[in-house]
XYZ file of C-alpha atoms in Angstrom:
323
model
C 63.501 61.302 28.416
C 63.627 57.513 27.642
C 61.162 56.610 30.092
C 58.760 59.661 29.538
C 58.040 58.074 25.988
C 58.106 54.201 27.364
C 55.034 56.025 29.677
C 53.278 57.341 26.664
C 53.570 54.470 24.668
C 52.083 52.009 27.249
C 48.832 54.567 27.896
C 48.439 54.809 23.482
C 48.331 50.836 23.486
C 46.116 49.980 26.038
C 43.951 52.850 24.534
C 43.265 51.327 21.666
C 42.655 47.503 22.875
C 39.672 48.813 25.078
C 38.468 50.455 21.752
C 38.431 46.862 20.283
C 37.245 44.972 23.360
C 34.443 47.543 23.233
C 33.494 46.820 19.819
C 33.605 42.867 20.300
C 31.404 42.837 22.627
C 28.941 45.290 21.118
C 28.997 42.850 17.904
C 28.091 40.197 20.268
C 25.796 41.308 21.602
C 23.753 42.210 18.704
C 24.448 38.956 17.172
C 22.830 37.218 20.374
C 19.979 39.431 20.314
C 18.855 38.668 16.776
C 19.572 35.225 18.152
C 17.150 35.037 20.690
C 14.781 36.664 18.883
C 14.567 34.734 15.584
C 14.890 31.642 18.392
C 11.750 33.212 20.075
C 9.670 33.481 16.704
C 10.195 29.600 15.624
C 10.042 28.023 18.777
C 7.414 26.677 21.359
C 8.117 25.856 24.807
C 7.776 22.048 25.316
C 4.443 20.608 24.998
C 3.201 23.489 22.942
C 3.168 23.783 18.735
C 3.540 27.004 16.694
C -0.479 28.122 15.272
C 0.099 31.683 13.440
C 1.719 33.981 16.033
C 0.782 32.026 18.823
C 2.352 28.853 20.831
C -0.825 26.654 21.553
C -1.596 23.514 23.872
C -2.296 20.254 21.585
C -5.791 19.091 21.008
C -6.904 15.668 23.126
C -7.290 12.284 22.163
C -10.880 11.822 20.116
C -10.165 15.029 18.933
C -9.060 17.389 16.140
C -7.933 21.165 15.535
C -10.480 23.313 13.809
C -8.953 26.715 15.020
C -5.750 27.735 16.352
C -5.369 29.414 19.674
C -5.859 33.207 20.149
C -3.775 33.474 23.046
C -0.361 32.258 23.818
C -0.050 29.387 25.455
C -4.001 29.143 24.790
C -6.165 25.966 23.733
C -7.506 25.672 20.210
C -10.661 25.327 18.986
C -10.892 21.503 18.698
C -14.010 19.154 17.383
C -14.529 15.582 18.345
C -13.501 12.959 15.293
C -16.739 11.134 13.330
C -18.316 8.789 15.443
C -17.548 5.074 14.021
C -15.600 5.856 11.623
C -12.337 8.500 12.705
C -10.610 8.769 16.033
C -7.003 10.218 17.797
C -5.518 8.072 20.240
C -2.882 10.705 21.529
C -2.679 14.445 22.104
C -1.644 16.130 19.007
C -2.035 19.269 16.850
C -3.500 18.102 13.365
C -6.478 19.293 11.511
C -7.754 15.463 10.382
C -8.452 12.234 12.679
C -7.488 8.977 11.535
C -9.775 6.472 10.029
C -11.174 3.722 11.623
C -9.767 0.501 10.288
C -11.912 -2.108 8.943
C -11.966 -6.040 9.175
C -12.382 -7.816 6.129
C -14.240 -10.376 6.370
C -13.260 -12.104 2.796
C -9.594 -12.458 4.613
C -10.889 -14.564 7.722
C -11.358 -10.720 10.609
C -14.139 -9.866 12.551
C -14.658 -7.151 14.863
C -13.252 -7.891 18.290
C -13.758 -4.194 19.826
C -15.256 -1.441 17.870
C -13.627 2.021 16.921
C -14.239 4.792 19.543
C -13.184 8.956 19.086
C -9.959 7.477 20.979
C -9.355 3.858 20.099
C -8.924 2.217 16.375
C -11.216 -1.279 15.550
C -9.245 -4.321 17.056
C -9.999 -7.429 14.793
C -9.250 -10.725 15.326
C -9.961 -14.095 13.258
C -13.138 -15.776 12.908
C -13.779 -18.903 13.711
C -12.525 -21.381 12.187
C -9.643 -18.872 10.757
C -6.265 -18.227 12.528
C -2.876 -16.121 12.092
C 0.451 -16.473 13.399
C 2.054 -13.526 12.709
C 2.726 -10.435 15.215
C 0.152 -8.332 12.930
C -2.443 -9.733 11.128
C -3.430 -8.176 8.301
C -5.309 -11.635 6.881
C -6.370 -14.962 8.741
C -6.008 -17.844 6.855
C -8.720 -20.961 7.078
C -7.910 -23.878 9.264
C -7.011 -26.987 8.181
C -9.274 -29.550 8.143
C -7.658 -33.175 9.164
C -8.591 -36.446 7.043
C -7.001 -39.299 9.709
C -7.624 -37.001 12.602
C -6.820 -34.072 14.980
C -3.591 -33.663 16.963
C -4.508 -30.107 18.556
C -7.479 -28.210 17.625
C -6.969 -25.092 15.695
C -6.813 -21.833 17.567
C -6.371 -18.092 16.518
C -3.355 -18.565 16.714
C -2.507 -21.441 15.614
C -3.010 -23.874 12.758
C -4.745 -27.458 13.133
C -2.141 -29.992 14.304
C -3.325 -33.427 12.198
C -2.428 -36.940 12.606
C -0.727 -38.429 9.806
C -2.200 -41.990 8.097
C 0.275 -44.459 7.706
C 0.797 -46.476 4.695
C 3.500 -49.297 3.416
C 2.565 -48.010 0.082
C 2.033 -43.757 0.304
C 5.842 -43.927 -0.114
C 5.498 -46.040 -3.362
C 2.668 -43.533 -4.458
C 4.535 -40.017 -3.611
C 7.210 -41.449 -6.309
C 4.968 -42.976 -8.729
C 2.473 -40.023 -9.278
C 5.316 -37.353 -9.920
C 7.219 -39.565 -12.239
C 3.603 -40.156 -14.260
C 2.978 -36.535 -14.349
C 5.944 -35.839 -15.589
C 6.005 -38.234 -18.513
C 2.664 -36.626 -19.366
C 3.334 -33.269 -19.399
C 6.459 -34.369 -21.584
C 4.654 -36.108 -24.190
C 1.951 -34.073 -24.644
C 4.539 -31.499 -25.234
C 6.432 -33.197 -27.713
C 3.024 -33.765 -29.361
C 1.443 -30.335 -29.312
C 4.666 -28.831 -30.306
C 4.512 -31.152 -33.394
C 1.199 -30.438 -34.315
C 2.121 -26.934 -34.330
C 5.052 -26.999 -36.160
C 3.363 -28.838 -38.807
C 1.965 -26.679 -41.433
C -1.008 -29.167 -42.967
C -2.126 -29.865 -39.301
C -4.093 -26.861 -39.538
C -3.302 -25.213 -35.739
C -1.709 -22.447 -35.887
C 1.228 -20.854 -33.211
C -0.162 -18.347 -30.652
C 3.184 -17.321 -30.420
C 2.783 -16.106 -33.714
C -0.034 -14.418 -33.350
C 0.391 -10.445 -32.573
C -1.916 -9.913 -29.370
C -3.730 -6.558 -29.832
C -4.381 -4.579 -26.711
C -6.993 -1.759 -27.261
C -6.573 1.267 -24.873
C -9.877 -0.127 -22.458
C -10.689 1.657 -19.152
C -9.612 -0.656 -16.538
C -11.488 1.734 -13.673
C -14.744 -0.600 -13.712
C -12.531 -3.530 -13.521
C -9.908 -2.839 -10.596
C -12.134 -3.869 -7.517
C -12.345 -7.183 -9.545
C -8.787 -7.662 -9.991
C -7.825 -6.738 -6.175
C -10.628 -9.311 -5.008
C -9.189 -12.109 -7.012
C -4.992 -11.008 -6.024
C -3.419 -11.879 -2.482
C -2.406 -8.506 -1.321
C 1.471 -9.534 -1.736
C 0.838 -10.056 -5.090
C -0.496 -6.347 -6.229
C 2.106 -4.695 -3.818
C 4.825 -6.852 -6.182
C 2.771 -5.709 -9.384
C 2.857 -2.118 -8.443
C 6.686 -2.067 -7.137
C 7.529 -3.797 -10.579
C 5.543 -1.261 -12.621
C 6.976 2.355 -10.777
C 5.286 2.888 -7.430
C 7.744 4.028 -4.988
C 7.945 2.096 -1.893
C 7.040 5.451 0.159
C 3.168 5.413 -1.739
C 3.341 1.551 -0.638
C 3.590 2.575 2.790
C 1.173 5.403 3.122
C -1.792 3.200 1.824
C -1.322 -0.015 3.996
C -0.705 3.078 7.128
C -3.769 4.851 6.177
C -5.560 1.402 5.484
C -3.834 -0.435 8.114
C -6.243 -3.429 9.064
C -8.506 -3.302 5.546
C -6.620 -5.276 3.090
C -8.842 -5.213 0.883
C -9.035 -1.391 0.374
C -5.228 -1.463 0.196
C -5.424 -3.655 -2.863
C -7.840 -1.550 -4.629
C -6.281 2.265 -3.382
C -2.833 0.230 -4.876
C -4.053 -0.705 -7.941
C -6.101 2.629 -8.869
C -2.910 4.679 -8.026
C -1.048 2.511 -10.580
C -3.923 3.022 -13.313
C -3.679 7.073 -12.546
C 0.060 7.582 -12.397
C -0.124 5.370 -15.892
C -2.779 6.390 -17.922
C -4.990 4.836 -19.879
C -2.561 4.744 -22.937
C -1.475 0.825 -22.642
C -2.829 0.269 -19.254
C -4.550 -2.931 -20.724
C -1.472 -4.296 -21.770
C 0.619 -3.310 -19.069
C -1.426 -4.879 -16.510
C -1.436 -8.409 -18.526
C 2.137 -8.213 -18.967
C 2.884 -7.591 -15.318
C 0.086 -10.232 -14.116
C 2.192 -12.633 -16.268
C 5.485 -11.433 -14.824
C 4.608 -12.516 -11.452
C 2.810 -15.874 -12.184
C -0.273 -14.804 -12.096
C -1.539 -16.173 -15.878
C -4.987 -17.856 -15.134
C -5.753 -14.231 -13.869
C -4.260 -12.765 -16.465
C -6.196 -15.015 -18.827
C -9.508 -14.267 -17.294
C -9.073 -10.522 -17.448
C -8.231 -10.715 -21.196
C -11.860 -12.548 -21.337
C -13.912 -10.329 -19.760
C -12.544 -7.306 -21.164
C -13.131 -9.098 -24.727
C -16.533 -10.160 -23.858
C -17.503 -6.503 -22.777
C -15.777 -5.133 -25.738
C -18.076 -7.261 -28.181
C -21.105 -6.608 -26.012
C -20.558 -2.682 -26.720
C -19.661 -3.691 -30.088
C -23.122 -5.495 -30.802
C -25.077 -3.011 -28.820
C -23.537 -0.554 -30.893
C -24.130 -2.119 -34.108
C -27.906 -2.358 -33.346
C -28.491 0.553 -32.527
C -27.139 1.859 -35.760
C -29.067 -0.734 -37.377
C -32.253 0.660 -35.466
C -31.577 4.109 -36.442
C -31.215 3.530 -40.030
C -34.362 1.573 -40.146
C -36.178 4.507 -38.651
Protein backbone atom coordinates (compact mmCIF):
# COMPACT_ATOMS: atom_id res chain seq x y z
CA UNK A 1 0.00 0.00 0.00
CA UNK A 2 2.99 2.28 0.90
CA UNK A 3 4.31 2.40 -2.44
CA UNK A 4 0.88 2.63 -4.33
CA UNK A 5 0.55 6.21 -2.69
CA UNK A 6 4.54 7.10 -3.09
CA UNK A 7 3.30 6.33 -7.08
CA UNK A 8 0.44 8.72 -6.86
CA UNK A 9 2.13 11.30 -5.20
CA UNK A 10 5.08 11.54 -7.68
CA UNK A 11 2.42 11.66 -10.91
CA UNK A 12 0.19 14.77 -8.67
CA UNK A 13 3.63 16.74 -8.40
CA UNK A 14 5.01 16.63 -11.60
CA UNK A 15 1.38 17.46 -12.72
CA UNK A 16 1.30 20.53 -11.46
CA UNK A 17 5.03 21.88 -12.31
CA UNK A 18 4.19 21.38 -16.12
CA UNK A 19 1.04 23.53 -15.30
CA UNK A 20 3.52 26.28 -14.15
CA UNK A 21 6.26 25.74 -16.73
CA UNK A 22 3.35 26.13 -19.15
CA UNK A 23 2.27 29.33 -17.85
CA UNK A 24 5.95 30.84 -17.68
CA UNK A 25 6.52 30.48 -20.82
CA UNK A 26 3.18 31.68 -22.14
CA UNK A 27 3.91 35.02 -20.00
CA UNK A 28 7.06 35.18 -21.87
CA UNK A 29 6.17 35.00 -24.60
CA UNK A 30 3.66 37.66 -24.63
CA UNK A 31 5.98 39.89 -22.88
CA UNK A 32 8.54 39.43 -25.90
CA UNK A 33 5.96 39.97 -28.37
CA UNK A 34 4.83 43.37 -27.13
CA UNK A 35 8.59 43.70 -27.05
CA UNK A 36 9.34 43.39 -30.47
CA UNK A 37 6.61 45.14 -31.47
CA UNK A 38 6.80 48.44 -29.54
CA UNK A 39 10.79 47.83 -30.64
CA UNK A 40 9.47 47.65 -34.29
CA UNK A 41 7.31 50.97 -34.03
CA UNK A 42 10.33 53.29 -32.62
CA UNK A 43 13.05 51.98 -34.44
CA UNK A 44 14.78 52.31 -37.95
CA UNK A 45 17.16 49.96 -39.32
CA UNK A 46 20.63 51.64 -39.55
CA UNK A 47 21.02 54.38 -41.92
CA UNK A 48 17.33 55.08 -41.98
CA UNK A 49 15.22 57.82 -39.57
CA UNK A 50 11.60 57.46 -38.37
CA UNK A 51 9.12 60.10 -40.88
CA UNK A 52 5.34 59.32 -39.67
CA UNK A 53 4.83 55.55 -40.09
CA UNK A 54 7.55 55.10 -42.30
CA UNK A 55 11.54 54.40 -41.92
CA UNK A 56 13.08 56.71 -44.70
CA UNK A 57 16.66 57.06 -46.39
CA UNK A 58 18.35 60.58 -45.32
CA UNK A 59 18.34 63.45 -47.70
CA UNK A 60 22.01 64.27 -49.52
CA UNK A 61 24.45 66.77 -48.96
CA UNK A 62 23.17 70.36 -50.62
CA UNK A 63 20.02 69.23 -49.64
CA UNK A 64 16.98 69.39 -47.33
CA UNK A 65 13.67 67.37 -46.41
CA UNK A 66 10.48 68.91 -47.65
CA UNK A 67 8.38 65.61 -47.44
CA UNK A 68 8.78 62.45 -45.73
CA UNK A 69 8.85 59.16 -47.52
CA UNK A 70 5.65 57.28 -48.54
CA UNK A 71 7.14 54.03 -48.57
CA UNK A 72 9.29 52.21 -46.16
CA UNK A 73 12.58 52.30 -46.60
CA UNK A 74 11.63 55.05 -49.38
CA UNK A 75 13.46 58.49 -50.22
CA UNK A 76 11.88 61.77 -49.21
CA UNK A 77 10.95 64.51 -51.01
CA UNK A 78 14.11 66.67 -50.68
CA UNK A 79 14.90 70.41 -52.21
CA UNK A 80 18.32 71.76 -52.87
CA UNK A 81 19.49 74.55 -50.02
CA UNK A 82 19.51 78.54 -51.31
CA UNK A 83 22.14 79.10 -53.61
CA UNK A 84 24.92 81.43 -51.82
CA UNK A 85 23.61 81.63 -48.92
CA UNK A 86 22.50 77.82 -47.16
CA UNK A 87 24.10 74.47 -47.74
CA UNK A 88 24.40 70.59 -45.99
CA UNK A 89 27.67 69.14 -46.03
CA UNK A 90 26.52 65.54 -44.89
CA UNK A 91 23.56 63.23 -45.41
CA UNK A 92 20.96 63.97 -42.91
CA UNK A 93 17.19 64.14 -42.26
CA UNK A 94 16.36 67.89 -41.29
CA UNK A 95 13.85 70.22 -42.72
CA UNK A 96 16.42 73.54 -42.74
CA UNK A 97 20.09 73.90 -44.35
CA UNK A 98 22.63 75.73 -42.61
CA UNK A 99 23.66 79.22 -43.34
CA UNK A 100 26.44 80.22 -45.15
CA UNK A 101 28.98 81.91 -42.95
CA UNK A 102 30.19 85.27 -43.65
CA UNK A 103 33.71 87.03 -43.47
CA UNK A 104 33.83 90.19 -41.87
CA UNK A 105 35.76 92.28 -43.27
CA UNK A 106 35.91 95.02 -40.24
CA UNK A 107 37.82 91.93 -38.31
CA UNK A 108 40.73 91.54 -40.98
CA UNK A 109 38.55 87.97 -43.40
CA UNK A 110 38.04 87.76 -46.85
CA UNK A 111 36.58 85.16 -48.87
CA UNK A 112 39.03 82.41 -49.67
CA UNK A 113 36.37 79.85 -51.31
CA UNK A 114 32.79 80.69 -51.63
CA UNK A 115 29.71 78.77 -50.07
CA UNK A 116 28.31 75.98 -52.35
CA UNK A 117 24.71 73.71 -51.61
CA UNK A 118 27.54 71.36 -49.98
CA UNK A 119 30.44 73.37 -48.65
CA UNK A 120 30.33 76.47 -45.98
CA UNK A 121 32.52 79.97 -47.03
CA UNK A 122 36.26 79.33 -46.04
CA UNK A 123 37.81 82.78 -45.04
CA UNK A 124 41.08 83.59 -44.45
CA UNK A 125 42.96 87.02 -43.51
CA UNK A 126 43.57 89.82 -45.71
CA UNK A 127 46.51 91.13 -46.42
CA UNK A 128 48.27 92.67 -44.29
CA UNK A 129 46.09 90.85 -41.36
CA UNK A 130 47.05 87.48 -39.73
CA UNK A 131 45.77 84.90 -36.93
CA UNK A 132 47.38 82.35 -34.98
CA UNK A 133 44.86 80.52 -33.55
CA UNK A 134 43.41 76.95 -34.76
CA UNK A 135 40.01 78.91 -35.69
CA UNK A 136 39.87 82.24 -36.60
CA UNK A 137 37.06 83.97 -35.89
CA UNK A 138 39.04 87.64 -36.26
CA UNK A 139 42.52 88.55 -37.90
CA UNK A 140 44.28 91.03 -36.24
CA UNK A 141 46.50 93.87 -38.27
CA UNK A 142 50.18 93.33 -38.63
CA UNK A 143 52.61 95.08 -36.99
CA UNK A 144 54.34 97.58 -38.56
CA UNK A 145 58.30 97.74 -37.52
CA UNK A 146 60.01 101.28 -36.74
CA UNK A 147 64.02 99.96 -36.76
CA UNK A 148 63.15 97.22 -39.16
CA UNK A 149 61.81 93.74 -40.17
CA UNK A 150 63.03 90.42 -38.76
CA UNK A 151 60.43 88.12 -40.75
CA UNK A 152 57.72 89.47 -42.78
CA UNK A 153 54.27 89.01 -41.52
CA UNK A 154 52.28 86.08 -42.79
CA UNK A 155 48.66 84.75 -42.16
CA UNK A 156 49.82 83.19 -39.80
CA UNK A 157 52.03 84.86 -38.21
CA UNK A 158 52.79 88.25 -36.72
CA UNK A 159 55.69 90.68 -38.01
CA UNK A 160 58.99 89.67 -36.37
CA UNK A 161 60.80 93.41 -35.78
CA UNK A 162 64.24 94.33 -34.98
CA UNK A 163 64.68 96.03 -31.83
CA UNK A 164 66.71 99.72 -31.70
CA UNK A 165 69.23 99.81 -29.25
CA UNK A 166 69.79 102.55 -26.88
CA UNK A 167 72.28 103.30 -23.70
CA UNK A 168 69.49 105.47 -22.62
CA UNK A 169 65.76 103.56 -23.57
CA UNK A 170 66.56 101.84 -20.24
CA UNK A 171 66.91 105.26 -18.42
CA UNK A 172 63.62 106.36 -20.29
CA UNK A 173 61.34 103.06 -19.60
CA UNK A 174 61.99 104.12 -15.74
CA UNK A 175 61.77 107.74 -15.99
CA UNK A 176 58.41 108.07 -17.95
CA UNK A 177 56.42 105.66 -15.53
CA UNK A 178 57.75 107.26 -12.44
CA UNK A 179 56.58 110.91 -14.12
CA UNK A 180 53.25 109.57 -14.90
CA UNK A 181 52.75 108.45 -11.85
CA UNK A 182 53.57 111.57 -9.87
CA UNK A 183 51.06 113.21 -12.21
CA UNK A 184 48.27 111.25 -11.96
CA UNK A 185 48.96 111.56 -8.06
CA UNK A 186 48.93 115.16 -7.83
CA UNK A 187 46.37 115.98 -9.93
CA UNK A 188 44.43 113.72 -7.74
CA UNK A 189 45.24 115.19 -4.61
CA UNK A 190 44.27 118.46 -6.34
CA UNK A 191 40.95 117.65 -7.96
CA UNK A 192 39.91 115.83 -4.91
CA UNK A 193 40.55 119.14 -3.02
CA UNK A 194 38.80 121.25 -5.22
CA UNK A 195 35.94 119.06 -4.78
CA UNK A 196 35.83 118.73 -1.35
CA UNK A 197 35.91 122.35 -0.99
CA UNK A 198 32.57 123.87 -0.78
CA UNK A 199 33.41 127.75 -2.06
CA UNK A 200 35.38 126.20 -5.04
CA UNK A 201 32.23 126.00 -6.76
CA UNK A 202 32.63 122.17 -8.49
CA UNK A 203 30.50 120.07 -7.37
CA UNK A 204 30.93 115.86 -6.71
CA UNK A 205 29.56 113.67 -9.56
CA UNK A 206 29.51 111.18 -7.09
CA UNK A 207 26.91 113.06 -5.60
CA UNK A 208 24.98 113.55 -8.23
CA UNK A 209 21.96 110.87 -8.71
CA UNK A 210 22.39 109.69 -12.49
CA UNK A 211 18.87 109.39 -13.99
CA UNK A 212 18.37 106.66 -16.52
CA UNK A 213 15.09 107.12 -18.56
CA UNK A 214 13.59 103.80 -19.89
CA UNK A 215 15.14 104.63 -23.84
CA UNK A 216 14.86 101.96 -26.59
CA UNK A 217 18.26 100.70 -27.04
CA UNK A 218 17.02 98.62 -30.44
CA UNK A 219 18.32 101.56 -32.83
CA UNK A 220 21.45 101.63 -30.89
CA UNK A 221 22.70 97.86 -30.55
CA UNK A 222 24.46 97.47 -34.05
CA UNK A 223 26.41 100.57 -32.73
CA UNK A 224 27.42 99.15 -29.56
CA UNK A 225 28.49 95.57 -31.10
CA UNK A 226 30.63 97.56 -33.81
CA UNK A 227 32.51 99.48 -31.22
CA UNK A 228 32.90 95.97 -28.51
CA UNK A 229 35.56 93.11 -29.24
CA UNK A 230 33.35 90.13 -29.41
CA UNK A 231 34.92 88.78 -25.94
CA UNK A 232 33.76 91.67 -24.45
CA UNK A 233 29.74 91.40 -25.19
CA UNK A 234 29.92 87.52 -24.66
CA UNK A 235 31.37 88.68 -20.88
CA UNK A 236 28.52 91.45 -20.77
CA UNK A 237 25.82 89.03 -21.58
CA UNK A 238 27.18 86.01 -19.26
CA UNK A 239 27.37 88.73 -16.41
CA UNK A 240 23.83 89.99 -17.05
CA UNK A 241 21.80 86.20 -17.30
CA UNK A 242 22.43 84.59 -20.67
CA UNK A 243 23.05 81.02 -20.22
CA UNK A 244 26.13 79.73 -21.69
CA UNK A 245 23.91 77.21 -23.92
CA UNK A 246 22.26 80.65 -25.93
CA UNK A 247 26.15 81.67 -26.09
CA UNK A 248 26.81 78.69 -27.98
CA UNK A 249 23.96 78.43 -30.38
CA UNK A 250 24.66 82.01 -31.81
CA UNK A 251 28.52 81.82 -32.41
CA UNK A 252 27.33 77.85 -34.03
CA UNK A 253 24.70 79.33 -36.10
CA UNK A 254 27.01 82.45 -36.83
CA UNK A 255 30.14 80.59 -36.81
CA UNK A 256 32.64 82.70 -39.03
CA UNK A 257 30.49 86.29 -38.81
CA UNK A 258 31.55 87.88 -35.68
CA UNK A 259 30.04 90.58 -36.18
CA UNK A 260 26.44 89.19 -36.39
CA UNK A 261 27.26 87.26 -33.21
CA UNK A 262 27.79 90.51 -31.38
CA UNK A 263 24.65 92.03 -32.49
CA UNK A 264 22.21 88.48 -32.31
CA UNK A 265 24.09 88.59 -28.47
CA UNK A 266 23.29 91.80 -27.57
CA UNK A 267 19.53 91.95 -28.99
CA UNK A 268 18.81 88.64 -27.09
CA UNK A 269 19.99 90.40 -23.90
CA UNK A 270 17.71 93.60 -24.67
CA UNK A 271 14.57 90.99 -25.29
CA UNK A 272 15.01 88.59 -22.41
CA UNK A 273 15.37 92.15 -20.31
CA UNK A 274 13.01 94.50 -21.36
CA UNK A 275 13.02 97.80 -21.86
CA UNK A 276 12.29 98.60 -18.10
CA UNK A 277 16.08 99.69 -17.04
CA UNK A 278 17.75 98.38 -20.06
CA UNK A 279 19.52 101.87 -20.30
CA UNK A 280 20.92 101.56 -17.08
CA UNK A 281 21.71 98.09 -17.07
CA UNK A 282 23.75 98.22 -20.07
CA UNK A 283 25.94 101.30 -18.58
CA UNK A 284 26.36 99.55 -15.46
CA UNK A 285 27.58 96.34 -17.04
CA UNK A 286 29.79 98.33 -19.76
CA UNK A 287 31.41 99.80 -16.59
CA UNK A 288 31.72 96.43 -14.88
CA UNK A 289 33.94 95.13 -17.46
CA UNK A 290 36.16 98.23 -18.18
CA UNK A 291 34.59 99.35 -20.81
CA UNK A 292 33.84 103.29 -19.50
CA UNK A 293 34.88 105.49 -22.56
CA UNK A 294 32.11 103.30 -24.25
CA UNK A 295 30.02 103.54 -21.66
CA UNK A 296 30.52 107.30 -21.64
CA UNK A 297 29.81 107.72 -25.27
CA UNK A 298 26.58 105.78 -25.17
CA UNK A 299 25.29 107.97 -22.28
CA UNK A 300 26.03 110.94 -24.96
CA UNK A 301 24.33 109.92 -27.74
CA UNK A 302 21.38 108.67 -26.09
CA UNK A 303 21.26 112.29 -24.32
CA UNK A 304 21.82 114.08 -27.47
CA UNK A 305 18.89 112.11 -29.22
CA UNK A 306 16.78 112.53 -26.22
CA UNK A 307 17.05 116.48 -26.45
CA UNK A 308 16.77 116.35 -30.22
CA UNK A 309 13.16 114.64 -29.73
CA UNK A 310 12.76 116.94 -26.94
CA UNK A 311 13.26 120.19 -29.15
CA UNK A 312 11.53 118.72 -32.11
CA UNK A 313 8.82 118.10 -29.88
CA UNK A 314 8.65 121.38 -28.34
CA UNK A 315 8.36 123.05 -31.81
CA UNK A 316 6.05 121.41 -33.02
CA UNK A 317 3.79 122.24 -30.16
CA UNK A 318 4.92 125.66 -30.54
CA UNK A 319 3.85 125.43 -34.35
CA UNK A 320 0.56 124.06 -33.55
CA UNK A 321 -0.43 126.59 -31.10
CA UNK A 322 0.54 129.34 -33.40
CA UNK A 323 -1.76 127.91 -36.00
Amino acid sequence: MLWIWAVLSLVLTGSQGNVHTQETDSISKATMLRRNVRETETSCPEGLYRGGEFCCQPCQPGKRKHLDCTTSGGKPICLPCAEGKEYMDKEHYSDKCRRCALCDGGHGLEVETNCTWTQNTKCRCKHNFYCNASVCEHCDPCTSCEHGILEECTRTSNTKCKQKSSKYRLLWLIIIPVLGVTFVFIYKKYWKRRQDDPESGISNPENKPMIFPDVDLSKYIPDIAERMALDQVRKFVRENGIPETKIDEIRNDYFQNTAEQKIQMLQWWYQSHGKKDAYHTLIKGLKKINCCALAEEIQTKIQKDIENSTSDNRNENERQRLE
